[in-house]
Short mmCIF file of C-alpha atoms and ligand atoms in Angstrom, two decimals:
data_model
loop_
_atom_site.label_atom_id
_atom_site.label_comp_id
_atom_site.label_asym_id
_atom_site.label_seq_id
_atom_site.Cartn_x
_atom_site.Cartn_y
_atom_site.Cartn_z
CA MET M 1 7.74 73.53 -50.04
CA ARG M 2 5.69 71.39 -47.69
CA ILE M 3 2.54 72.44 -45.85
CA GLN M 4 2.44 71.42 -42.19
CA GLN M 5 -0.66 69.46 -41.19
CA GLU M 6 -1.03 71.78 -38.19
CA GLN M 7 -1.45 74.76 -40.55
CA ILE M 8 -4.36 73.03 -42.29
CA ASP M 9 -5.92 71.88 -39.03
CA ALA M 10 -5.76 75.38 -37.52
CA LEU M 11 -7.64 76.89 -40.47
CA ASN M 12 -10.14 74.01 -40.46
CA ARG M 13 -10.96 74.56 -36.79
CA GLN M 14 -12.22 78.07 -37.59
CA GLN M 15 -14.95 76.53 -39.77
CA ASP M 16 -16.03 73.81 -37.41
CA SER M 17 -19.44 75.04 -36.26
CA PHE M 18 -20.38 76.39 -39.71
CA HIS M 19 -19.53 73.01 -41.18
CA ARG M 20 -21.65 71.09 -38.65
CA GLN M 21 -24.65 73.33 -39.35
CA GLN M 22 -24.33 72.88 -43.11
CA LEU M 23 -24.06 69.12 -42.81
CA ASP M 24 -27.13 69.01 -40.55
CA GLY M 25 -29.01 71.02 -43.17
CA LEU M 26 -28.35 68.29 -45.73
CA ARG M 27 -29.64 65.67 -43.29
CA THR M 28 -33.09 67.19 -43.70
CA LEU M 29 -32.96 66.27 -47.40
CA TYR M 30 -31.18 62.91 -47.50
CA GLU M 31 -31.11 59.81 -45.30
CA GLU M 32 -28.14 59.28 -43.03
CA LYS M 33 -27.15 56.06 -44.80
CA ARG M 34 -27.05 57.71 -48.23
CA MET M 35 -25.04 60.62 -46.82
CA ALA M 36 -22.53 58.22 -45.26
CA GLN M 37 -22.16 56.20 -48.47
CA THR M 38 -21.69 59.35 -50.51
CA ILE M 39 -19.04 60.71 -48.15
CA GLN M 40 -17.16 57.41 -48.32
CA LYS M 41 -17.27 57.32 -52.12
CA LEU M 42 -16.03 60.89 -52.30
CA ALA M 43 -13.18 60.04 -49.96
CA ASP M 44 -12.19 57.08 -52.16
CA PHE M 45 -12.30 59.01 -55.42
CA GLN M 46 -8.87 59.90 -56.78
CA VAL M 47 -8.14 61.81 -59.96
CA ALA M 48 -4.75 61.83 -61.66
CA LEU M 49 -3.17 65.16 -62.46
CA PRO M 50 -1.23 65.37 -65.71
CA SER M 51 2.41 66.28 -65.39
CA TRP M 52 1.92 68.91 -68.11
CA ALA M 53 -0.72 70.96 -66.32
CA LEU M 54 1.38 72.30 -63.47
CA GLY M 55 3.03 75.11 -65.35
CA ALA M 56 1.24 78.01 -67.00
CA GLY M 57 -0.28 76.87 -70.26
CA GLY M 58 -0.27 78.85 -73.44
CA THR M 59 -2.02 79.32 -76.71
CA ARG M 60 -0.46 79.39 -80.13
CA PHE M 61 -0.36 83.17 -79.72
CA GLY M 62 1.52 83.45 -76.49
CA ARG M 63 2.39 82.20 -73.09
CA PHE M 64 2.60 84.15 -69.86
CA SER M 65 4.82 82.69 -67.18
CA TYR M 66 3.29 82.38 -63.76
CA GLY M 67 6.36 82.26 -61.57
CA GLY M 68 7.35 79.43 -59.27
CA GLU M 69 6.56 76.88 -61.95
CA PRO M 70 8.09 73.44 -61.49
CA GLY M 71 11.37 73.10 -63.36
CA ASN M 72 11.60 69.32 -63.28
CA LEU M 73 9.59 66.19 -62.60
CA GLU M 74 10.41 66.17 -58.88
CA GLN M 75 8.95 69.65 -58.51
CA LYS M 76 5.87 68.68 -60.52
CA ILE M 77 5.26 65.78 -58.18
CA GLU M 78 5.80 68.07 -55.21
CA ASP M 79 3.13 70.40 -56.62
CA ILE M 80 0.72 67.51 -56.98
CA GLY M 81 1.61 66.58 -53.39
CA LEU M 82 0.54 70.07 -52.27
CA ILE M 83 -2.77 69.81 -54.10
CA HIS M 84 -3.31 66.32 -52.74
CA GLN M 85 -2.57 67.43 -49.21
CA LEU M 86 -5.24 70.12 -49.47
CA THR M 87 -7.87 68.19 -51.43
CA ARG M 88 -7.09 64.52 -50.66
CA THR M 89 -8.35 63.78 -54.16
CA ALA M 90 -5.25 64.12 -56.33
CA GLY M 91 -3.42 60.96 -55.33
CA ALA M 92 -2.03 60.16 -58.78
CA VAL M 93 0.07 61.60 -61.58
CA SER M 94 -0.15 60.88 -65.28
CA LEU M 95 3.16 61.29 -67.11
CA HIS M 96 3.76 62.38 -70.67
CA ILE M 97 6.85 60.88 -72.26
CA PRO M 98 9.27 62.33 -73.33
CA TRP M 99 8.25 65.57 -71.59
CA ASP M 100 8.72 63.94 -68.20
CA ILE M 101 11.16 61.08 -68.40
CA PRO M 102 12.25 60.22 -64.86
CA GLU M 103 16.03 60.38 -64.60
CA ASP M 104 16.19 58.48 -61.33
CA VAL M 105 13.23 56.12 -61.20
CA ALA M 106 13.87 54.95 -57.63
CA ALA M 107 14.09 58.52 -56.32
CA ILE M 108 10.91 59.57 -58.15
CA ARG M 109 9.02 56.56 -56.82
CA GLN M 110 10.19 57.28 -53.31
CA LEU M 111 9.12 60.93 -53.52
CA ALA M 112 5.72 59.99 -54.94
CA ASP M 113 5.29 57.36 -52.21
CA GLU M 114 6.07 59.86 -49.48
CA LEU M 115 3.42 62.19 -50.87
CA GLY M 116 0.83 59.43 -51.34
CA ILE M 117 0.89 59.68 -55.12
CA SER M 118 0.69 56.74 -57.52
CA PHE M 119 1.49 56.61 -61.23
CA ASP M 120 -1.62 56.45 -63.33
CA ALA M 121 -1.79 56.11 -67.13
CA MET M 122 1.37 56.80 -69.10
CA ASN M 123 0.96 59.04 -72.16
CA SER M 124 3.04 58.60 -75.28
CA ASN M 125 3.82 61.46 -77.60
CA THR M 126 3.97 60.92 -81.33
CA PHE M 127 2.57 64.33 -82.14
CA GLN M 128 5.87 66.20 -81.88
CA ASP M 129 9.24 65.45 -83.43
CA GLN M 130 11.92 64.93 -80.82
CA ALA M 131 15.49 66.18 -81.19
CA GLY M 132 17.62 63.61 -82.99
CA ALA M 133 14.68 61.43 -84.07
CA GLY M 134 15.31 59.55 -87.31
CA GLU M 135 11.78 60.00 -88.65
CA SER M 136 9.38 62.91 -88.66
CA TYR M 137 5.71 62.67 -87.65
CA ARG M 138 4.84 65.43 -90.09
CA ASN M 139 2.76 62.96 -92.08
CA GLY M 140 1.46 60.91 -89.20
CA SER M 141 2.77 58.37 -86.73
CA LEU M 142 0.98 55.06 -86.09
CA SER M 143 -1.09 55.66 -89.23
CA SER M 144 1.67 56.91 -91.49
CA VAL M 145 2.12 55.52 -94.97
CA HIS M 146 5.84 55.54 -94.20
CA ARG M 147 6.79 52.27 -92.55
CA ALA M 148 9.82 53.75 -90.77
CA ALA M 149 7.69 56.45 -89.12
CA ARG M 150 5.20 53.84 -87.96
CA GLU M 151 7.97 51.67 -86.57
CA GLN M 152 9.50 54.58 -84.70
CA ALA M 153 6.10 55.46 -83.21
CA ILE M 154 5.46 51.85 -82.18
CA ALA M 155 8.91 51.60 -80.59
CA HIS M 156 8.26 54.83 -78.67
CA ASN M 157 4.99 53.48 -77.26
CA ILE M 158 6.72 50.28 -76.18
CA GLU M 159 9.42 52.33 -74.48
CA VAL M 160 6.71 54.29 -72.63
CA ILE M 161 5.24 50.99 -71.40
CA ARG M 162 8.68 49.93 -70.13
CA ILE M 163 9.15 53.22 -68.24
CA GLY M 164 5.65 52.88 -66.81
CA GLU M 165 6.39 49.36 -65.60
CA GLN M 166 9.29 50.67 -63.56
CA LEU M 167 7.02 53.27 -61.98
CA GLY M 168 4.15 50.92 -61.17
CA SER M 169 1.77 52.35 -63.77
CA LYS M 170 -0.86 50.01 -65.23
CA SER M 171 -1.99 51.67 -68.42
CA LEU M 172 -0.90 53.39 -71.59
CA THR M 173 -2.98 56.16 -73.16
CA VAL M 174 -2.53 56.71 -76.86
CA TRP M 175 -3.72 59.93 -78.41
CA LEU M 176 -2.87 60.39 -82.06
CA ALA M 177 -2.69 63.75 -83.75
CA ASP M 178 -2.63 61.86 -87.06
CA GLY M 179 -4.99 63.32 -89.59
CA ALA M 180 -5.34 65.25 -92.82
CA SER M 181 -5.98 68.91 -93.40
CA PHE M 182 -7.00 68.51 -97.02
CA PRO M 183 -9.30 66.15 -98.93
CA GLY M 184 -7.39 63.52 -100.83
CA GLN M 185 -4.34 63.91 -98.61
CA TYR M 186 -4.53 60.25 -97.62
CA ASN M 187 -6.66 57.20 -98.16
CA PHE M 188 -9.04 56.79 -95.19
CA GLN M 189 -9.00 53.01 -95.27
CA THR M 190 -5.23 52.72 -95.59
CA VAL M 191 -4.48 54.95 -92.60
CA LEU M 192 -7.11 53.22 -90.49
CA GLN M 193 -5.57 49.84 -91.30
CA HIS M 194 -2.09 51.08 -90.44
CA THR M 195 -3.39 52.43 -87.14
CA GLU M 196 -5.05 49.15 -86.26
CA ASP M 197 -1.92 47.16 -87.12
CA SER M 198 0.32 49.52 -85.14
CA LEU M 199 -1.97 49.46 -82.10
CA LYS M 200 -2.08 45.66 -82.23
CA HIS M 201 1.70 45.60 -82.22
CA ILE M 202 1.82 47.87 -79.15
CA TYR M 203 -0.93 45.82 -77.51
CA SER M 204 1.11 42.65 -77.95
CA GLU M 205 3.82 44.24 -75.76
CA LEU M 206 1.40 45.19 -72.99
CA PRO M 207 1.93 43.42 -69.65
CA ASP M 208 -0.98 41.17 -68.62
CA ASP M 209 -2.27 43.53 -65.94
CA TRP M 210 -2.09 46.63 -68.15
CA LYS M 211 -4.73 48.43 -70.20
CA LEU M 212 -4.43 50.24 -73.49
CA LEU M 213 -6.59 53.38 -73.55
CA ILE M 214 -7.38 54.81 -76.97
CA GLU M 215 -8.35 58.48 -77.08
CA TYR M 216 -10.35 60.04 -79.92
CA LYS M 217 -10.74 63.62 -81.08
CA PRO M 218 -12.70 65.03 -84.04
CA TYR M 219 -10.30 67.71 -85.22
CA GLU M 220 -7.14 69.63 -84.29
CA PRO M 221 -4.32 69.74 -85.12
CA HIS M 222 -5.79 68.65 -88.47
CA PHE M 223 -8.91 70.27 -89.82
CA TYR M 224 -10.25 67.99 -92.52
CA SER M 225 -10.05 64.56 -90.91
CA THR M 226 -8.55 62.83 -87.89
CA VAL M 227 -7.71 59.14 -88.06
CA ILE M 228 -9.28 58.32 -84.67
CA GLN M 229 -12.03 60.89 -84.89
CA ASP M 230 -14.79 59.53 -82.65
CA TRP M 231 -15.77 56.97 -80.03
CA GLY M 232 -16.91 54.53 -82.70
CA THR M 233 -13.48 54.44 -84.31
CA SER M 234 -11.78 54.10 -80.93
CA PHE M 235 -14.25 51.37 -79.92
CA ALA M 236 -13.60 49.44 -83.14
CA LEU M 237 -9.85 49.69 -82.64
CA ALA M 238 -10.12 48.62 -78.99
CA ASN M 239 -12.18 45.61 -80.04
CA ALA M 240 -9.65 44.74 -82.74
CA CYS M 241 -6.82 44.84 -80.18
CA GLY M 242 -8.48 42.73 -77.48
CA GLU M 243 -9.89 42.64 -73.99
CA LYS M 244 -7.23 44.87 -72.42
CA ALA M 245 -7.95 47.73 -74.83
CA PHE M 246 -10.55 50.41 -74.07
CA THR M 247 -11.88 53.73 -75.25
CA LEU M 248 -10.89 56.90 -73.41
CA VAL M 249 -13.33 59.80 -73.38
CA ASP M 250 -11.93 63.32 -73.20
CA LEU M 251 -14.75 65.79 -72.55
CA GLY M 252 -13.27 68.35 -74.94
CA HIS M 253 -13.00 65.93 -77.84
CA HIS M 254 -16.51 66.20 -79.23
CA LEU M 255 -18.27 68.38 -81.73
CA PRO M 256 -20.64 70.91 -80.11
CA ASN M 257 -23.77 69.44 -78.48
CA THR M 258 -22.65 65.81 -78.75
CA ASN M 259 -24.49 63.71 -76.19
CA ILE M 260 -21.43 62.62 -74.21
CA GLU M 261 -23.48 60.98 -71.45
CA GLN M 262 -25.02 58.65 -74.00
CA ILE M 263 -21.55 57.71 -75.29
CA VAL M 264 -20.55 56.93 -71.70
CA ALA M 265 -23.63 54.74 -71.21
CA THR M 266 -23.04 52.82 -74.44
CA LEU M 267 -19.37 52.19 -73.74
CA MET M 268 -19.98 51.07 -70.17
CA LYS M 269 -22.74 48.71 -71.25
CA LYS M 270 -20.24 47.20 -73.68
CA GLY M 271 -17.54 47.07 -71.00
CA LYS M 272 -15.23 49.27 -73.07
CA LEU M 273 -14.91 52.57 -71.24
CA GLY M 274 -11.39 52.67 -69.83
CA GLY M 275 -10.58 56.25 -68.98
CA PHE M 276 -11.74 59.78 -68.72
CA HIS M 277 -10.12 63.17 -69.30
CA PHE M 278 -11.92 66.03 -67.56
CA ASN M 279 -12.01 69.62 -68.77
CA ASP M 280 -14.66 72.04 -69.99
CA SER M 281 -15.23 73.87 -73.23
CA LYS M 282 -17.40 76.36 -75.00
CA TYR M 283 -16.24 75.81 -78.57
CA GLY M 284 -13.79 72.95 -79.07
CA ASP M 285 -10.95 71.34 -77.15
CA ASP M 286 -10.71 74.45 -74.99
CA ASP M 287 -9.25 72.65 -71.95
CA LEU M 288 -10.95 75.07 -69.55
CA THR M 289 -11.38 74.44 -65.85
CA VAL M 290 -13.80 71.57 -65.23
CA GLY M 291 -17.31 72.81 -64.53
CA ALA M 292 -16.52 76.37 -65.64
CA ILE M 293 -18.95 76.38 -68.57
CA LYS M 294 -21.39 73.44 -68.47
CA PRO M 295 -21.75 72.05 -64.96
CA TYR M 296 -25.18 70.51 -65.64
CA ASN M 297 -23.70 68.59 -68.53
CA LEU M 298 -20.97 67.32 -66.26
CA PHE M 299 -23.62 66.16 -63.79
CA LEU M 300 -25.51 64.29 -66.52
CA ILE M 301 -22.27 62.59 -67.55
CA PHE M 302 -21.56 61.61 -63.95
CA ASN M 303 -25.12 60.36 -63.66
CA GLU M 304 -24.30 57.79 -66.35
CA LEU M 305 -20.87 57.06 -64.88
CA VAL M 306 -22.41 56.32 -61.48
CA TYR M 307 -25.13 54.17 -63.04
CA GLY M 308 -22.44 52.29 -64.98
CA MET M 309 -20.21 51.84 -61.94
CA GLU M 310 -23.17 50.41 -60.03
CA ASN M 311 -24.63 48.25 -62.79
CA ASN M 312 -21.90 47.29 -65.26
CA PRO M 313 -19.44 44.86 -63.66
CA GLN M 314 -18.28 44.11 -67.20
CA ASN M 315 -16.67 47.56 -67.29
CA PRO M 316 -13.35 47.98 -65.46
CA ASP M 317 -12.44 50.70 -62.97
CA LEU M 318 -11.80 53.90 -64.83
CA ALA M 319 -8.60 55.92 -65.09
CA TRP M 320 -9.65 59.47 -64.19
CA MET M 321 -7.51 62.40 -65.22
CA ILE M 322 -7.81 66.17 -65.50
CA ASP M 323 -6.73 67.28 -68.96
CA ALA M 324 -7.04 71.03 -68.63
CA SER M 325 -4.55 73.83 -68.76
CA HIS M 326 -4.62 77.38 -69.90
CA ASN M 327 -2.80 80.61 -69.72
CA ILE M 328 -4.25 83.03 -67.21
CA LYS M 329 -4.83 81.27 -63.88
CA ASP M 330 -2.43 80.01 -61.28
CA PRO M 331 -2.24 76.38 -62.49
CA LEU M 332 -2.51 74.98 -58.98
CA GLU M 333 -5.60 77.04 -58.22
CA ASP M 334 -7.06 75.96 -61.53
CA LEU M 335 -6.53 72.27 -60.69
CA ILE M 336 -8.06 72.74 -57.23
CA GLN M 337 -11.13 74.29 -58.87
CA SER M 338 -11.35 71.41 -61.35
CA LEU M 339 -11.13 68.80 -58.61
CA GLU M 340 -13.91 70.53 -56.68
CA ALA M 341 -16.15 70.63 -59.76
CA ILE M 342 -15.55 66.93 -60.46
CA LEU M 343 -16.43 65.94 -56.91
CA ILE M 344 -19.51 68.16 -56.86
CA ALA M 345 -20.87 66.50 -60.00
CA TYR M 346 -19.96 63.06 -58.66
CA ALA M 347 -21.68 63.71 -55.32
CA GLN M 348 -24.80 65.04 -57.01
CA ALA M 349 -24.94 61.97 -59.23
CA LEU M 350 -24.55 59.71 -56.20
CA LEU M 351 -27.55 61.42 -54.62
CA VAL M 352 -29.91 60.69 -57.52
CA ASP M 353 -32.78 58.58 -56.24
CA ARG M 354 -32.37 55.68 -58.66
CA ASN M 355 -35.37 53.69 -57.46
CA ALA M 356 -37.64 56.68 -57.88
CA LEU M 357 -36.14 57.37 -61.30
CA PHE M 358 -36.71 53.78 -62.36
CA THR M 359 -40.36 53.97 -61.28
CA ALA M 360 -40.89 57.30 -63.03
CA GLN M 361 -39.32 55.89 -66.19
CA GLN M 362 -41.59 52.82 -66.04
CA GLU M 363 -44.59 55.11 -65.67
CA SER M 364 -43.30 57.35 -68.46
CA ASP M 365 -43.63 60.25 -66.08
CA VAL M 366 -41.31 62.57 -67.95
CA VAL M 367 -41.84 65.49 -65.61
CA ARG M 368 -41.00 63.38 -62.53
CA CYS M 369 -37.85 62.04 -64.26
CA GLN M 370 -36.57 65.55 -64.78
CA GLU M 371 -37.50 66.59 -61.24
CA ILE M 372 -35.59 63.66 -59.76
CA LEU M 373 -32.41 64.51 -61.67
CA GLN M 374 -32.66 68.20 -60.98
CA HIS M 375 -33.40 67.72 -57.31
CA ALA M 376 -30.00 66.07 -56.99
CA TYR M 377 -28.32 68.61 -59.26
CA ARG M 378 -29.70 71.55 -57.32
CA THR M 379 -28.45 70.24 -53.99
CA ASP M 380 -25.50 72.09 -52.54
CA VAL M 381 -23.32 69.05 -51.90
CA ARG M 382 -20.25 70.94 -50.74
CA PRO M 383 -20.75 69.98 -47.07
CA LEU M 384 -20.33 66.33 -48.13
CA LEU M 385 -17.13 67.14 -49.98
CA ARG M 386 -15.82 69.01 -46.96
CA GLU M 387 -16.70 66.18 -44.60
CA ALA M 388 -14.86 63.67 -46.83
CA ARG M 389 -11.82 65.94 -46.97
CA LEU M 390 -11.79 66.74 -43.27
CA ARG M 391 -11.90 63.06 -42.35
CA ALA M 392 -8.87 62.47 -44.59
CA GLY M 393 -6.92 65.38 -43.13
CA GLY M 394 -7.51 67.74 -46.06
CA ALA M 395 -8.58 71.36 -46.00
CA PHE M 396 -12.12 72.57 -45.32
CA ASP M 397 -11.63 74.95 -48.26
CA PRO M 398 -8.57 73.97 -50.33
CA LEU M 399 -8.52 77.12 -52.44
CA GLU M 400 -8.78 79.53 -49.51
CA THR M 401 -6.21 77.53 -47.56
CA TYR M 402 -3.85 77.64 -50.55
CA ARG M 403 -4.26 81.41 -50.62
CA SER M 404 -4.03 81.94 -46.86
CA LEU M 405 -0.84 79.95 -46.68
CA GLU M 406 0.56 81.94 -49.62
CA VAL M 407 1.73 78.81 -51.36
CA ARG M 408 2.42 80.48 -54.70
CA LYS M 409 4.47 83.23 -53.07
CA GLN M 410 6.53 80.56 -51.37
CA LEU M 411 7.03 78.65 -54.63
CA VAL M 412 8.18 81.81 -56.41
CA LYS M 413 10.63 82.42 -53.58
CA GLU M 414 12.01 78.90 -53.86
CA ARG M 415 12.03 78.49 -57.64
CA GLY M 416 12.20 82.01 -59.00
CA SER M 417 9.79 83.99 -61.10
CA SER M 418 10.90 82.98 -64.58
CA THR M 419 10.78 79.19 -64.45
CA ARG M 420 9.25 77.26 -67.30
CA ALA M 421 7.63 73.85 -67.02
CA THR M 422 7.83 71.35 -69.86
CA GLY M 423 4.62 70.64 -71.70
CA LEU M 424 2.60 72.34 -74.35
C1 PSV G 501 -5.02 66.00 -76.92
O1 PSV G 501 -5.81 67.11 -77.19
C2 PSV G 501 -4.99 65.65 -75.46
O2 PSV G 501 -6.28 65.74 -74.92
C3 PSV G 501 -4.39 64.30 -75.21
O3 PSV G 501 -4.93 63.70 -74.07
C4 PSV G 501 -2.98 64.61 -74.98
O4 PSV G 501 -2.28 63.60 -74.39
C5 PSV G 501 -3.12 65.85 -74.13
O5 PSV G 501 -4.17 66.55 -74.76
C6 PSV G 501 -1.91 66.71 -74.04
O6 PSV G 501 -1.48 67.08 -75.31
MN1 MN G 502 -6.96 64.26 -73.40
MN1 MN G 503 -7.41 67.45 -75.72
#
C-alpha cells in the first residue's frame, strides 16, 4: 500500500493553529537561532530500521501473529517506506543475511530508491545453523576451536560484505553469540585469539570506504561467558583490526545500571564509536520500545552523543539503528514510537546550554549542573519534532495518522491475516 501525500497534508492542516501556538510557546524558552538549528538537525537525523523488526516478534515461549506482516524483503522495504513517509526519519534499512537475501538486487535497489531508503549496515548471522551448512555453530563461530567452523563463519561474513556492496551499504555489523554456558567449557584466551584472527581476516576483505562494527553483549544466549562480552573487548578487537573497525553500542547489551553514557563518551574521545542500536530494557536485552522504560537515561546518553558529535572530529558519523522487537504491539506502531522517543532525546540533548554547563562545571556548582541538564530534559520538545517533520512532508502526528488512515487494516487486506515475516 502507498499513502497519498494529500492524505497526510489534509490531516496536518487540522493541527495547524495548535502547532503554531506550541512552537511559539517554546520561543519563550529558547532563542530563535537555537530552535532553528535544532529543527534542522532533527530533519537531518535518519535511523535505520532492521529488516527483522517489521513482523511480530516472539519470545521463546510463543509468538502471536499480527496480520498483514511482510512476507518478503520487498514488503519489508515497503513497510519502512510507510514509516518513513509518516516520520521522515526512517530513511534506511539494515539487512540481516541470510534472513533477507535480496533475490533481485536491481529491483530491490530501485524500490528502496523510490521510497527514499538507503542500505545501512549489513548484519551477518553466525548464531543460527542454516539448512545445508557444512559446519554447525553449536560450539561457536568466529571463535570456535574448530577451524572449519571458523572458516565457514569468515566466508559468510565476506559474502555479506559482497551483497552489501551491490546494495550500496558501507558497513558490516558483527554480533557473535559465541560463548560458554559452563565454566571450563573453553579457554578464554584461545577463543579470544581465534575471534581476533577471524575478525582480522574479515577486515582484510573490507572495501576501503567500509566500516566494521563490532557489537558486544554480556550474556545470552550463553550464561557463563560471552566471547565479546563488553565494550572493552570490542574496543580491543577494533584496535587490533585497524582504523576502519569500531565498537557498536546496543543499549540492551549491558548489565543493570551500567553507565552507558560514560562508555559513549570514552569511545567517542578515542574515535572508536561506530554504531548504535536503540531499544529499552528493564532487566536484560529486553528489546522494548525505545524510551518506554528509562527516557532520562536515553537523554543522558544523547547528551554525550551530541557532545561527541560537536567536539570529537576523530569519531566518524554513527550508524544508527533501532534494534527492538517484541510480541504484543503492531510492529509498525512500535517503530513509530521508538523513532519519536529517539528524536525527543536527541532534541533535548541539542537544547542543553553547553556554555552554561561548562561554566557550572568549572565552578563546581553541582546543583547548577543538574539544573541545566534537567531544564533541557523537562522541555516538551515535540513541537520541534513536528516542525521538522512538517517541513519534510511528514505527518504532524505519525502514530495518529497511521491509525486514522487504517494502514494496518489495509495491509491485512492486501497480505492476509496469517503472514509470517522472517526473523527471530
Ligand atoms: C543481538 O542480541 C542483537 O542485538 C544483534 O544486534 C543482532 O544482530 C540482533 O540482536 C538480532 O538478532
Ligand atoms: Mn543489536
Ligand atoms: Mn540484542
